[in-house]
CSV table of C-alpha atoms and ligand atoms in Angstrom, one decimal:
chain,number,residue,atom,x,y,z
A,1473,UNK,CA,-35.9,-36.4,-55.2
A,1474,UNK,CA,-33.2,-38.6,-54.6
A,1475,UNK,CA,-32.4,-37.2,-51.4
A,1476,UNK,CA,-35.7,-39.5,-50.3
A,1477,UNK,CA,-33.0,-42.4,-50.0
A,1478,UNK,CA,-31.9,-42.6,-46.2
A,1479,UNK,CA,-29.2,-43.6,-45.2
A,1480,UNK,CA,-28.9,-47.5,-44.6
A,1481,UNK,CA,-26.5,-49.3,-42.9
A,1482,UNK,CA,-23.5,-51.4,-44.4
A,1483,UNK,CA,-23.9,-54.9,-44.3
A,1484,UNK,CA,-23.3,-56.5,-41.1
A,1485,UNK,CA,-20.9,-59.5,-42.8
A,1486,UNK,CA,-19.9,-57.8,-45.2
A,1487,UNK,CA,-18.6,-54.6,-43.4
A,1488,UNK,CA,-15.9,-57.3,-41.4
A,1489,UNK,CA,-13.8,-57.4,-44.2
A,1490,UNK,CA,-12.9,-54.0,-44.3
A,1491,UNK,CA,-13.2,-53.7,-40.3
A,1492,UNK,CA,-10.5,-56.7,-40.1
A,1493,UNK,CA,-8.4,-55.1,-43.1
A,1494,UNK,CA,-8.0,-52.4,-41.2
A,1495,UNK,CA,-6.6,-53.6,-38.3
A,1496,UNK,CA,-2.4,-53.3,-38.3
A,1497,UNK,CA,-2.5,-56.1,-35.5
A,1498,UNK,CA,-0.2,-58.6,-36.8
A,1499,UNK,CA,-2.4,-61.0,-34.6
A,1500,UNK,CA,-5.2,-60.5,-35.6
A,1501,UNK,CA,-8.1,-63.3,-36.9
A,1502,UNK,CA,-10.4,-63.0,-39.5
A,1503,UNK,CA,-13.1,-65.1,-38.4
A,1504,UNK,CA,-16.1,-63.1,-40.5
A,1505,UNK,CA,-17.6,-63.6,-44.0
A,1506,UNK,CA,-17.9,-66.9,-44.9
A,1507,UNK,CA,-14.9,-67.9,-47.0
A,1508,UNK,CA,-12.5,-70.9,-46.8
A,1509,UNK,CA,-9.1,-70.8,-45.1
A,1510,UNK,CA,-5.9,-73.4,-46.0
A,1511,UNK,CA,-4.0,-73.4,-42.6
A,1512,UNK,CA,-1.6,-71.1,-43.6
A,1513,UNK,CA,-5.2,-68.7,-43.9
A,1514,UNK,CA,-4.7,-68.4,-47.6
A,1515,UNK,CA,-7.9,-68.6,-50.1
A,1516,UNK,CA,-6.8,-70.1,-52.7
A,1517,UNK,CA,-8.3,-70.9,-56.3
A,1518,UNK,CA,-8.9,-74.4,-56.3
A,1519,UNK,CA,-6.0,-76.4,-58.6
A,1520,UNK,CA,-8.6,-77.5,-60.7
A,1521,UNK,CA,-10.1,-74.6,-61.5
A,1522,UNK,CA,-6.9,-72.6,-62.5
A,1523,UNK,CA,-6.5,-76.0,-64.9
A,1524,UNK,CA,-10.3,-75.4,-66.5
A,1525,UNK,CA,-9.7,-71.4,-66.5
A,1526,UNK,CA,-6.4,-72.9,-68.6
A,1527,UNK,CA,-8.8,-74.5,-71.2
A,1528,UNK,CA,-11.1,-71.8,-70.9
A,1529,UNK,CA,-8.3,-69.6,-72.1
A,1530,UNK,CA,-7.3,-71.5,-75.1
A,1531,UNK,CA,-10.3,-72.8,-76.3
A,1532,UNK,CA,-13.1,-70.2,-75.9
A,1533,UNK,CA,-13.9,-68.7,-79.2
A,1534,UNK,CA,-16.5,-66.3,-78.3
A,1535,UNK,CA,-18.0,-64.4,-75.3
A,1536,UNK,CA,-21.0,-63.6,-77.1
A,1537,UNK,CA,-24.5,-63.7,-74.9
A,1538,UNK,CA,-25.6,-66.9,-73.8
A,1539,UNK,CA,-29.0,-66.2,-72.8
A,1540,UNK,CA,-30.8,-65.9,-69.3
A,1541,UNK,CA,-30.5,-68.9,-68.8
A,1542,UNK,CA,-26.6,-68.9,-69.0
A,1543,UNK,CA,-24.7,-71.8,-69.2
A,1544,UNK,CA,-26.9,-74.6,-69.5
A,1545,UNK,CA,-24.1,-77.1,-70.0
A,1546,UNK,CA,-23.0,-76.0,-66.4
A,1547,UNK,CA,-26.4,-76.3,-65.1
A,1548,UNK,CA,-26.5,-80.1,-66.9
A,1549,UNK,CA,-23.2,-81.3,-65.5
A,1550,UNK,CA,-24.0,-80.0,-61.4
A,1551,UNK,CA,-27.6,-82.4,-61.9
A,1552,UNK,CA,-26.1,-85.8,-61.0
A,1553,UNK,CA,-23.6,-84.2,-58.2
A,1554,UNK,CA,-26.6,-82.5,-56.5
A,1555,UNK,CA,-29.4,-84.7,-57.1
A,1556,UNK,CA,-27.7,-88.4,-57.6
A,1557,UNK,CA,-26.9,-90.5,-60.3
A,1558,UNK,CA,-30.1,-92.3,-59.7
A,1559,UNK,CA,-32.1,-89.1,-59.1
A,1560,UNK,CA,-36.3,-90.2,-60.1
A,1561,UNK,CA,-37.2,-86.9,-60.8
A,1562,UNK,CA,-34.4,-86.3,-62.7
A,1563,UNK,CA,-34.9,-89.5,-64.8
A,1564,UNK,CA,-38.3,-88.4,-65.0
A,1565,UNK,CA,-37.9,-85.0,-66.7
A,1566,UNK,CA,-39.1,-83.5,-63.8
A,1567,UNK,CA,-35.9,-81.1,-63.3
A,1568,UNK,CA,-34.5,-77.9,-64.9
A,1569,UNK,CA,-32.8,-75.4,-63.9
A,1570,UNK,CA,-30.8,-72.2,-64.7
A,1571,UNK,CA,-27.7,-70.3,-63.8
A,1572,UNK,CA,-27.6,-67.3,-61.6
A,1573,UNK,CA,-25.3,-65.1,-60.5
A,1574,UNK,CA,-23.9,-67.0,-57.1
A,1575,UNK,CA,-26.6,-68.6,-54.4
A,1576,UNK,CA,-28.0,-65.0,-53.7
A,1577,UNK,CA,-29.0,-65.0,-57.0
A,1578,UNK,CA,-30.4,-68.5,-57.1
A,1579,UNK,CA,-32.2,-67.1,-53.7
A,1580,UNK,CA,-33.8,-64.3,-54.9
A,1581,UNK,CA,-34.8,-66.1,-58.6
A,1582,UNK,CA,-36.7,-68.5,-56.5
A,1583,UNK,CA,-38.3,-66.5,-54.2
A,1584,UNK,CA,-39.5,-64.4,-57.4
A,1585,UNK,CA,-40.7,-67.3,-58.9
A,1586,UNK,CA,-42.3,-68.4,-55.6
A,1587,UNK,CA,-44.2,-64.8,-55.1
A,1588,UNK,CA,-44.9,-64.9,-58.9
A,1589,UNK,CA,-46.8,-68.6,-58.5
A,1590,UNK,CA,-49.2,-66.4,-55.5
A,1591,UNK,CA,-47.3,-67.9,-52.4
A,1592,UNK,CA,-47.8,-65.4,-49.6
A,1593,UNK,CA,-46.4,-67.1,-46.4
A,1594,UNK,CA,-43.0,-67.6,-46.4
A,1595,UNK,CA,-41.7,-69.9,-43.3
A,1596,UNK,CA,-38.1,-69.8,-42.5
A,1597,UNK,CA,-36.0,-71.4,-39.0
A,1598,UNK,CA,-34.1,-68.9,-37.0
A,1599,UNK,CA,-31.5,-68.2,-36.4
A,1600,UNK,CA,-30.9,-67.9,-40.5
A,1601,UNK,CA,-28.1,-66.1,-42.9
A,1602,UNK,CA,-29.4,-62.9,-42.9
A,1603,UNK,CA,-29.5,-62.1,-46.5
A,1604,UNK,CA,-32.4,-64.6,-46.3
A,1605,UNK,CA,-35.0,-61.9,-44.4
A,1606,UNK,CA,-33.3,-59.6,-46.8
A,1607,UNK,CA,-34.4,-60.9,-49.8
A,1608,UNK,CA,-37.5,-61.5,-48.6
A,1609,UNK,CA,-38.2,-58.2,-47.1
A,1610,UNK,CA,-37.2,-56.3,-50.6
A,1611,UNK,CA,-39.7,-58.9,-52.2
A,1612,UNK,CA,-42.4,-57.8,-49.9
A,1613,UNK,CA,-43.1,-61.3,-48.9
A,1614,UNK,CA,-44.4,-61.8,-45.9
A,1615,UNK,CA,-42.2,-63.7,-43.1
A,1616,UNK,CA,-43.3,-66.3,-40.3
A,1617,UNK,CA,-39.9,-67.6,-38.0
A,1618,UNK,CA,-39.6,-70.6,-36.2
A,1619,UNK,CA,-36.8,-71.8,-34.2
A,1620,UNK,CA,-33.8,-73.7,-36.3
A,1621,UNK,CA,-32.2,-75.1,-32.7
A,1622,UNK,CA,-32.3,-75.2,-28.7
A,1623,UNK,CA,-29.8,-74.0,-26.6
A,1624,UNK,CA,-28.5,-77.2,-26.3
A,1625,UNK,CA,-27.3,-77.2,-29.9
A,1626,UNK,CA,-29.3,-79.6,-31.9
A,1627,UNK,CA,-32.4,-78.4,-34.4
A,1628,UNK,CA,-35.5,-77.7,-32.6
A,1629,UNK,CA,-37.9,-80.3,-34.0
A,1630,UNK,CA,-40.5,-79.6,-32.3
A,1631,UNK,CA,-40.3,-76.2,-33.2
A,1632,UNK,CA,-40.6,-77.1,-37.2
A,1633,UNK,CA,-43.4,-79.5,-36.6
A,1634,UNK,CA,-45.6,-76.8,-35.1
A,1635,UNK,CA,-44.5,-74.0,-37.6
A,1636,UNK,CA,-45.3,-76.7,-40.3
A,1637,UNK,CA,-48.9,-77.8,-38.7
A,1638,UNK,CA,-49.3,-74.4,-37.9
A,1639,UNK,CA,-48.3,-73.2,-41.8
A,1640,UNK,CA,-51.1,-72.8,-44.4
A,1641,UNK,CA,-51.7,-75.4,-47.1
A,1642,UNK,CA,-50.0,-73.0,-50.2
A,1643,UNK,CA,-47.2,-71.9,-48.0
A,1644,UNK,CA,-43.3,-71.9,-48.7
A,1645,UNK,CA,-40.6,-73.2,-46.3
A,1646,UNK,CA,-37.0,-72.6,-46.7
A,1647,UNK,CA,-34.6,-75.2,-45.1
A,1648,UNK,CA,-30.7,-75.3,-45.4
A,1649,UNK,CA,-29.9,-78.6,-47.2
A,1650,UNK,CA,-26.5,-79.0,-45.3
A,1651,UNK,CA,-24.0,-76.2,-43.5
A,1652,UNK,CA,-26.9,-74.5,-41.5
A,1653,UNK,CA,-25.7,-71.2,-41.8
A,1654,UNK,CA,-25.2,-69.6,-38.9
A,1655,UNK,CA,-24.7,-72.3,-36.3
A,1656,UNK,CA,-23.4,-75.4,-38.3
A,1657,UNK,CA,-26.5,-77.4,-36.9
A,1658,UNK,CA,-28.3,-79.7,-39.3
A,1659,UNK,CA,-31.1,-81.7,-39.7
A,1660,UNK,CA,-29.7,-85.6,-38.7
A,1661,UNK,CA,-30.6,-88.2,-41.8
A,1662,UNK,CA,-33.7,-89.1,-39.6
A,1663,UNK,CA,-35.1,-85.9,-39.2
A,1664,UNK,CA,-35.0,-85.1,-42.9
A,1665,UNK,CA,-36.8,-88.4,-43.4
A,1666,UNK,CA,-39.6,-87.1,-40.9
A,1667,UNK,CA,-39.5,-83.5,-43.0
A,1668,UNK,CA,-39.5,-85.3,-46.1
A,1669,UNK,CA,-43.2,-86.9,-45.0
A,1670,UNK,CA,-44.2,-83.3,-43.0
A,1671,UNK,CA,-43.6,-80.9,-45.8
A,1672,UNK,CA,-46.4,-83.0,-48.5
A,1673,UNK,CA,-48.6,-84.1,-45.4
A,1674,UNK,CA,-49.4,-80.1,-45.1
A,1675,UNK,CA,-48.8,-79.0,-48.8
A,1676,UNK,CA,-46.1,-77.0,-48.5
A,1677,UNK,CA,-43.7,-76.1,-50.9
A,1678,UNK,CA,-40.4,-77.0,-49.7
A,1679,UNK,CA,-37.5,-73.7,-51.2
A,1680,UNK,CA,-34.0,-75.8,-50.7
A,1681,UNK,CA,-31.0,-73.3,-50.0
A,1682,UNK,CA,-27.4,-75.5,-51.2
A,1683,UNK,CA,-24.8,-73.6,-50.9
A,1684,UNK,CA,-22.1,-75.5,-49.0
A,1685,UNK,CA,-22.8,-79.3,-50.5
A,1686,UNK,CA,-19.2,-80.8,-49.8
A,1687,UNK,CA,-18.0,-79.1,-47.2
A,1688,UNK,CA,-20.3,-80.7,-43.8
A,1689,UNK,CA,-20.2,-84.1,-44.0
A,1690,UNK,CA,-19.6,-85.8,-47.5
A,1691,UNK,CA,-20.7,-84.9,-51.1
A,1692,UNK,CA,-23.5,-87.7,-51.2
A,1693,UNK,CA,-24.2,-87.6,-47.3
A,1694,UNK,CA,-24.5,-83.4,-47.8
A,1695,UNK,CA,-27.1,-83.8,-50.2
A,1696,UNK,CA,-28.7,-86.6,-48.4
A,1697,UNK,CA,-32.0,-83.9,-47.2
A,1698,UNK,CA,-32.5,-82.5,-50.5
A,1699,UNK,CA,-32.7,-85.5,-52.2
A,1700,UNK,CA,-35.4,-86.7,-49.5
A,1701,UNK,CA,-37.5,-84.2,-49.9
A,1702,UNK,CA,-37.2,-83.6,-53.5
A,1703,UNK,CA,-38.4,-88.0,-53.7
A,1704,UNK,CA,-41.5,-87.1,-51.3
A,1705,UNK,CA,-43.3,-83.8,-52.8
A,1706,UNK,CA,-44.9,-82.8,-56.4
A,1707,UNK,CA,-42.6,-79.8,-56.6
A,1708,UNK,CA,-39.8,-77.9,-55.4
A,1709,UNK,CA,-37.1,-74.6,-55.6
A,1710,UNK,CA,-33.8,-75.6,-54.9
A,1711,UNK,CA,-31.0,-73.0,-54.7
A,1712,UNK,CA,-27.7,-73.6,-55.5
A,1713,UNK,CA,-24.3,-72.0,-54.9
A,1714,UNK,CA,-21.1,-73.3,-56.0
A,1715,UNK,CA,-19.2,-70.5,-54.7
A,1716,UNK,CA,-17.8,-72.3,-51.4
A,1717,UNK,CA,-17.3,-75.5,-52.9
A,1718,UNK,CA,-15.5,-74.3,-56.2
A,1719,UNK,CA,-14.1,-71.4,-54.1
A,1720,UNK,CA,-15.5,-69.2,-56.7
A,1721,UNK,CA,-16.5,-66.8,-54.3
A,1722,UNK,CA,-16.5,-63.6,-56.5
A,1723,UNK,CA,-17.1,-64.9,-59.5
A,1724,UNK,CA,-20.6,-65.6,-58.1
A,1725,UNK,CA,-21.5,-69.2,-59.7
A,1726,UNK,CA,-25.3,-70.5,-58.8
A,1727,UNK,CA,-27.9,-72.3,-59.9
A,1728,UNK,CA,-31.8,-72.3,-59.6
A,1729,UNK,CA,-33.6,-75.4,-59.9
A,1730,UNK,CA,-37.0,-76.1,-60.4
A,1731,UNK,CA,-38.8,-79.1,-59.9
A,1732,UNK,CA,-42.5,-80.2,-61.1
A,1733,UNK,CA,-45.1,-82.4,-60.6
A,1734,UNK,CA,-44.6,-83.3,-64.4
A,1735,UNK,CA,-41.9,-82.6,-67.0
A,1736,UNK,CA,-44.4,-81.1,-69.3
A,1737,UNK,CA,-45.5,-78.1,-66.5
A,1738,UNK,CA,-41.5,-77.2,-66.5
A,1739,UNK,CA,-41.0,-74.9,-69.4
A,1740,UNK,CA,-44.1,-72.2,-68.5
A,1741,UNK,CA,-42.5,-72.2,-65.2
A,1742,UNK,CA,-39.0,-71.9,-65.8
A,1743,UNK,CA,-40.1,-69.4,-68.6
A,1744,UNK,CA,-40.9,-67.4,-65.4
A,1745,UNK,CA,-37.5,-68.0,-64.6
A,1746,UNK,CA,-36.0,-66.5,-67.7
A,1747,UNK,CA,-38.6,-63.4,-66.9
A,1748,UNK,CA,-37.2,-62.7,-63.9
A,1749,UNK,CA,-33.7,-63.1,-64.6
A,1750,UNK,CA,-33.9,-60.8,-67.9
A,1751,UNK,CA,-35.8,-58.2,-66.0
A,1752,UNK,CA,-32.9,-58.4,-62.8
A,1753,UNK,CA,-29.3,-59.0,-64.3
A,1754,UNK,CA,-30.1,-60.2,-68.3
A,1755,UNK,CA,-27.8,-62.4,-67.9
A,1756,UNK,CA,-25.3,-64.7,-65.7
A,1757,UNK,CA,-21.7,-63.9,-65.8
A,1758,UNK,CA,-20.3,-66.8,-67.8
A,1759,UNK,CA,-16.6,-67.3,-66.6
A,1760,UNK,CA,-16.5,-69.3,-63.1
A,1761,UNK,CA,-19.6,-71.3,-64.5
A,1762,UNK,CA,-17.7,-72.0,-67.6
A,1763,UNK,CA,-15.1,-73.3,-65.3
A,1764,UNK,CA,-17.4,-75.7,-63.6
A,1765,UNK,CA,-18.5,-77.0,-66.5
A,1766,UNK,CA,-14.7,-77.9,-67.9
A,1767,UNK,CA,-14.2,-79.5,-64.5
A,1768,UNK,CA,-17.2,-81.6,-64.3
A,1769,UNK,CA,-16.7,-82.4,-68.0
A,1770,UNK,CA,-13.3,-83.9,-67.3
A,1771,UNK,CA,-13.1,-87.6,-65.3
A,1772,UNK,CA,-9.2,-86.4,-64.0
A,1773,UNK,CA,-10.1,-82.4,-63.0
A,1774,UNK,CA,-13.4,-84.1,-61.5
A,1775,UNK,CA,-10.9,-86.3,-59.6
A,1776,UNK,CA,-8.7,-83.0,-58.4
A,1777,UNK,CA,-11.9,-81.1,-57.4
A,1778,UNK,CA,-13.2,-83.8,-55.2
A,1779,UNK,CA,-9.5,-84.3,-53.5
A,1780,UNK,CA,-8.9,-80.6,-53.1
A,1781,UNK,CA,-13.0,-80.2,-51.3
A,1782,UNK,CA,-12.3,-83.4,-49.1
A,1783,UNK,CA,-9.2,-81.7,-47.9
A,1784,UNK,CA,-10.7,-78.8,-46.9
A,1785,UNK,CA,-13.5,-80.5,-45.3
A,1786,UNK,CA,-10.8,-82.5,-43.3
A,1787,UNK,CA,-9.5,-79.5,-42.1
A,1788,UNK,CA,-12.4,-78.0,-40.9
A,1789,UNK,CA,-13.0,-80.9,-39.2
A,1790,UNK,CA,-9.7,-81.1,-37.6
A,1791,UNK,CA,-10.2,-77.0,-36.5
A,1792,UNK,CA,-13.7,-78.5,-35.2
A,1793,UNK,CA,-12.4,-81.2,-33.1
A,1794,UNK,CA,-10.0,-78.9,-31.6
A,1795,UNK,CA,-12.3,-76.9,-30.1
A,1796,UNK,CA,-14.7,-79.5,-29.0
A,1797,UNK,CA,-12.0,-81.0,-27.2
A,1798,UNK,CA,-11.3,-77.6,-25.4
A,1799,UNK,CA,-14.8,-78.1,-23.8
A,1800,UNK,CA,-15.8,-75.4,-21.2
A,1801,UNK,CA,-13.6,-72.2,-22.1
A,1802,UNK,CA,-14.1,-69.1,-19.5
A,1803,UNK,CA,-17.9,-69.0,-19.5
A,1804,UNK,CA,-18.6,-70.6,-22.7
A,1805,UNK,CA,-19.0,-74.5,-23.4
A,1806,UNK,CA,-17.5,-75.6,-27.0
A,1807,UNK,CA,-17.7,-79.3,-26.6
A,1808,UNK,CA,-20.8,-78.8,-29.5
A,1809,UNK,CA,-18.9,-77.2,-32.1
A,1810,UNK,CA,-16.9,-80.6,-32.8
A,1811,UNK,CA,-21.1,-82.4,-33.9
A,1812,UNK,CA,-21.1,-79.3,-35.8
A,1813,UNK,CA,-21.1,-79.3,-39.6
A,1814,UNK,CA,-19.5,-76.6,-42.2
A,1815,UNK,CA,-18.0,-73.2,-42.1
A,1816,UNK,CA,-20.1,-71.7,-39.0
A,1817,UNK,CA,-21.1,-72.0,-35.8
A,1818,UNK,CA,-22.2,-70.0,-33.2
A,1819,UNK,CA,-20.4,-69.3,-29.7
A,1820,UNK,CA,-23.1,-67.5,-27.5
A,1821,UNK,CA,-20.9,-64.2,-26.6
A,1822,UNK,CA,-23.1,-61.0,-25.3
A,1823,UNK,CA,-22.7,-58.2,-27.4
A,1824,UNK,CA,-20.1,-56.6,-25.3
A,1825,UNK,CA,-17.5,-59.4,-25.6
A,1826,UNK,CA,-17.8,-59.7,-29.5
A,1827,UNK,CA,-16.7,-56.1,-29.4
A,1828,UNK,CA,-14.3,-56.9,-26.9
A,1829,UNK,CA,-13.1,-59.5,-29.1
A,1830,UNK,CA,-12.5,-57.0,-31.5
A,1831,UNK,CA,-11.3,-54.4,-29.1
A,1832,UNK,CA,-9.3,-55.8,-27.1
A,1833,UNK,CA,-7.8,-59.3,-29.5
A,1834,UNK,CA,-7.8,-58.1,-33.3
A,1835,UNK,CA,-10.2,-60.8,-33.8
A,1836,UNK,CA,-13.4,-60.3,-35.9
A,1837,UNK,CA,-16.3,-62.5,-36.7
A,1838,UNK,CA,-20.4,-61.7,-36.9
A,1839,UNK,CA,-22.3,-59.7,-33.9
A,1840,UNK,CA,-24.6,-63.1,-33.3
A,1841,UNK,CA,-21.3,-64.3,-32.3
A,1842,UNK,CA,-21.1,-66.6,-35.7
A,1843,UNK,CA,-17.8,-67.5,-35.8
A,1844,UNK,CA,-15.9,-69.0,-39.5
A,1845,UNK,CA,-13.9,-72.3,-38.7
A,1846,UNK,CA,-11.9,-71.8,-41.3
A,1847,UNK,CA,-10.5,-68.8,-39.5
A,1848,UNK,CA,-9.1,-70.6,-37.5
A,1849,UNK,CA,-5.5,-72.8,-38.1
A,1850,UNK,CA,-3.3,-74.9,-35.6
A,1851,UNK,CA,-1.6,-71.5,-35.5
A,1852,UNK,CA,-3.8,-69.6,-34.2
A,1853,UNK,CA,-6.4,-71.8,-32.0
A,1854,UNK,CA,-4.7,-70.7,-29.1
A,1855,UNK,CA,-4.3,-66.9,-29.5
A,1856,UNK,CA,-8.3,-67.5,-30.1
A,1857,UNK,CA,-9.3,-70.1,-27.0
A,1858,UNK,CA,-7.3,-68.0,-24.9
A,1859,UNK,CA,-9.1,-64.7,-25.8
A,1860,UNK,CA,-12.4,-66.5,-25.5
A,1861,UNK,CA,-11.6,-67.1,-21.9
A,1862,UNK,CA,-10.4,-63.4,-21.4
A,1863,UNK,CA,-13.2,-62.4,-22.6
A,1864,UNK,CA,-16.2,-64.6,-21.1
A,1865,UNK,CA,-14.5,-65.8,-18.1
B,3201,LIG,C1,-21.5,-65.8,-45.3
B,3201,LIG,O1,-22.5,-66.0,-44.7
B,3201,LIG,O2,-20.5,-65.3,-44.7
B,3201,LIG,C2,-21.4,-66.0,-46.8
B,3201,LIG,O3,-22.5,-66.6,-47.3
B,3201,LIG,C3,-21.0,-64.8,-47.6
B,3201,LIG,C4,-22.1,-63.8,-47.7
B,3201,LIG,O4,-22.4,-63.4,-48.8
B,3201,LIG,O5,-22.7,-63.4,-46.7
């Protein structure tokens, strides 16, 4: 019976890291999966969380079960980072939320929950991470695409207005709060304020996917969209990943939040929550979310955090102007990549010259031509800008 299951292919993203581990090019660039780089291309844990795992060590007494809903003193402490200190809906009981295991979890969990609640439309912008029509599809939800941005490299908005008047009252839409992953494009403060008045107008229900709050353009001015929308509509998913901005990566540290019309409709639905999560993984693995907690829980570690995600964010941005500055390399134009916000954005290379960036330069990043910023250091911008040109001019 089992020899039903076909064959499927490896994940796209996820089948770079071997691809590029494999390589014995001394030269050559990792510019795949969506992880951070320090300029000397390390990954480090965050200072501050090898400080909480510290306390963790010497202070945990037990490891028995939490729950489903995991560490709710981790889910407490992210509420005022995410949503504001002055968050309405927070102060009006109108929030809870849960752990899950990393923002793929959160993801799925709230697409569940959105399925379970009889949504059958689910809207999303395109280009998207692709795990998104993953999820989806192995939910059996059904799928309608609009597109995220032009070819001039700012979101489409008059692409969302028309899938928005064009959605059914009872539909979903997912939107990337900040980081829009693949091409780094996001909604400016304006446009949010225009969604934040769209999404109710129609009677949508807006799914928020926050997975890289930190790392675009600020903690506060990252979460500027989801707070928008989360002031203008009865209620909301919001999906939450601290596994960039913790650098938590495989511990897989997330966070679904729900949000009602009133703070008495909140347990039956997050009850739906608990469902689903007992039914998928039981429970959420405890340590990296333990860790948050301890550094959200302590004013100086807090302090050490923030420092340690505004230096990575600087760097990015450095890596960012870089290449913006290089303007028109060979055939392709990079002046946009510098307005650009986060990890990704996308150089528009033809099939044939991402492999040949493989081939021909040791240097690896997504088929869509998706390329990780944080690949990229002072030290190796050149070795890269000068096979973009080999390859595209
Ligand atoms: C990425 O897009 O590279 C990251 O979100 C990692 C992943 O799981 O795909």
């Amino acid at each position: 019976m089992l020899t039903n299951l076909q064959q499927q292919p490896a994940d796209a993203l996820l089948a770079l890291i071997k691809l590029h581990n494999a390589d014995p090019r001394p030269s050559k660039i990792d510019l795949g999966v969506g992880v951070y780089r320090t300029g000397q291309g390390d990954t480090p844990v965050f200072s501050a969380i090898k400080a909480a795992e510290k306390i963790l060590l010497e202070t945990q007494e037990s490891k028995a079960y939490l729950g489903p809903e995991g560490d709710m003193g981790f889910v407490e402490a992210l509420k005022p980072y995410i949503f504001g200190q002055h968050s309405a809906p927070v102060a009006a009981g109108r929030i809870d939320g849960m752990q899950a295991p990393g923002g793929t979890g959160a993801l799925r969990l709230a697409f569940a929950m959105a399925k379970r609640a009889g949504i059958q439309r689910f809207w999303m912008g395109t280009p998207s991470w692709p795990n998104h029509a993953q999820i989806f599809a192995d939910l059996g939800c059904e799928l309608k695409t609009f597109a995220h941005n032009t070819a001039e490299g700012v979101a489409d908005m008059p692409a969302l207005r028309a899938a928005i008047a064009a959605a059914e009252p009872g539909d979903a839409i997912l939107l990337h709060g900040c980081c829009h992953n693949p091409t780094g494009i996001d909604y400016t403060p304006a446009e949010w304020d225009e969604i934040a008045q769209l999404i109710p107008a129609r009677g949508l229900l807006p799914i928020l996917d926050l997975a890289y709050q930190g790392l675009g353009q600020g903690w506060e001015e990252d979460a500027y969209g989801v707070r928008q929308v989360l002031n203008a509509v009865p209620e909301a998913l919001i999906a939450y990943s601290c596994d960039k901005n913790f650098g938590l990566y495989r511990d897989r540290v997330g966070a679904v939040y729900v949000m009602m019309a009133e703070a008495t409709q909140l347990p039956a639905a997050m009850s739906n929550g608990h469902a689903l999560a007992r039914a998928s993984w039981s429970q959420p693995p405890d340590h990296g979310a333990a860790a948050v907690r301890v550094v959200l829980e302590d004013v100086g570690l807090t302090r050490r955090w923030l420092d340690e995600l505004d230096c990575m964010r600087a760097r990015m941005r450095q890596i960012r102007e870089e290449l913006g500055r290089s303007g028109k390399v060979g055939g392709v134009d990079l002046t946009a990549i510098a307005e650009q916000n986060g990890l990704f954005s996308i150089i528009p290379f033809t099939p044939e010259q991402v492999q040949a960036m493989r081939d021909r330069h040791g240097i690896y990043f997504a088929g869509s031509g998706r390329i990780n910023i944080a690949g990229l250091t002072l030290g190796n911008i050149d070795t890269f800008l000068a096979a973009v040109k080999d390859v595209t001019g």
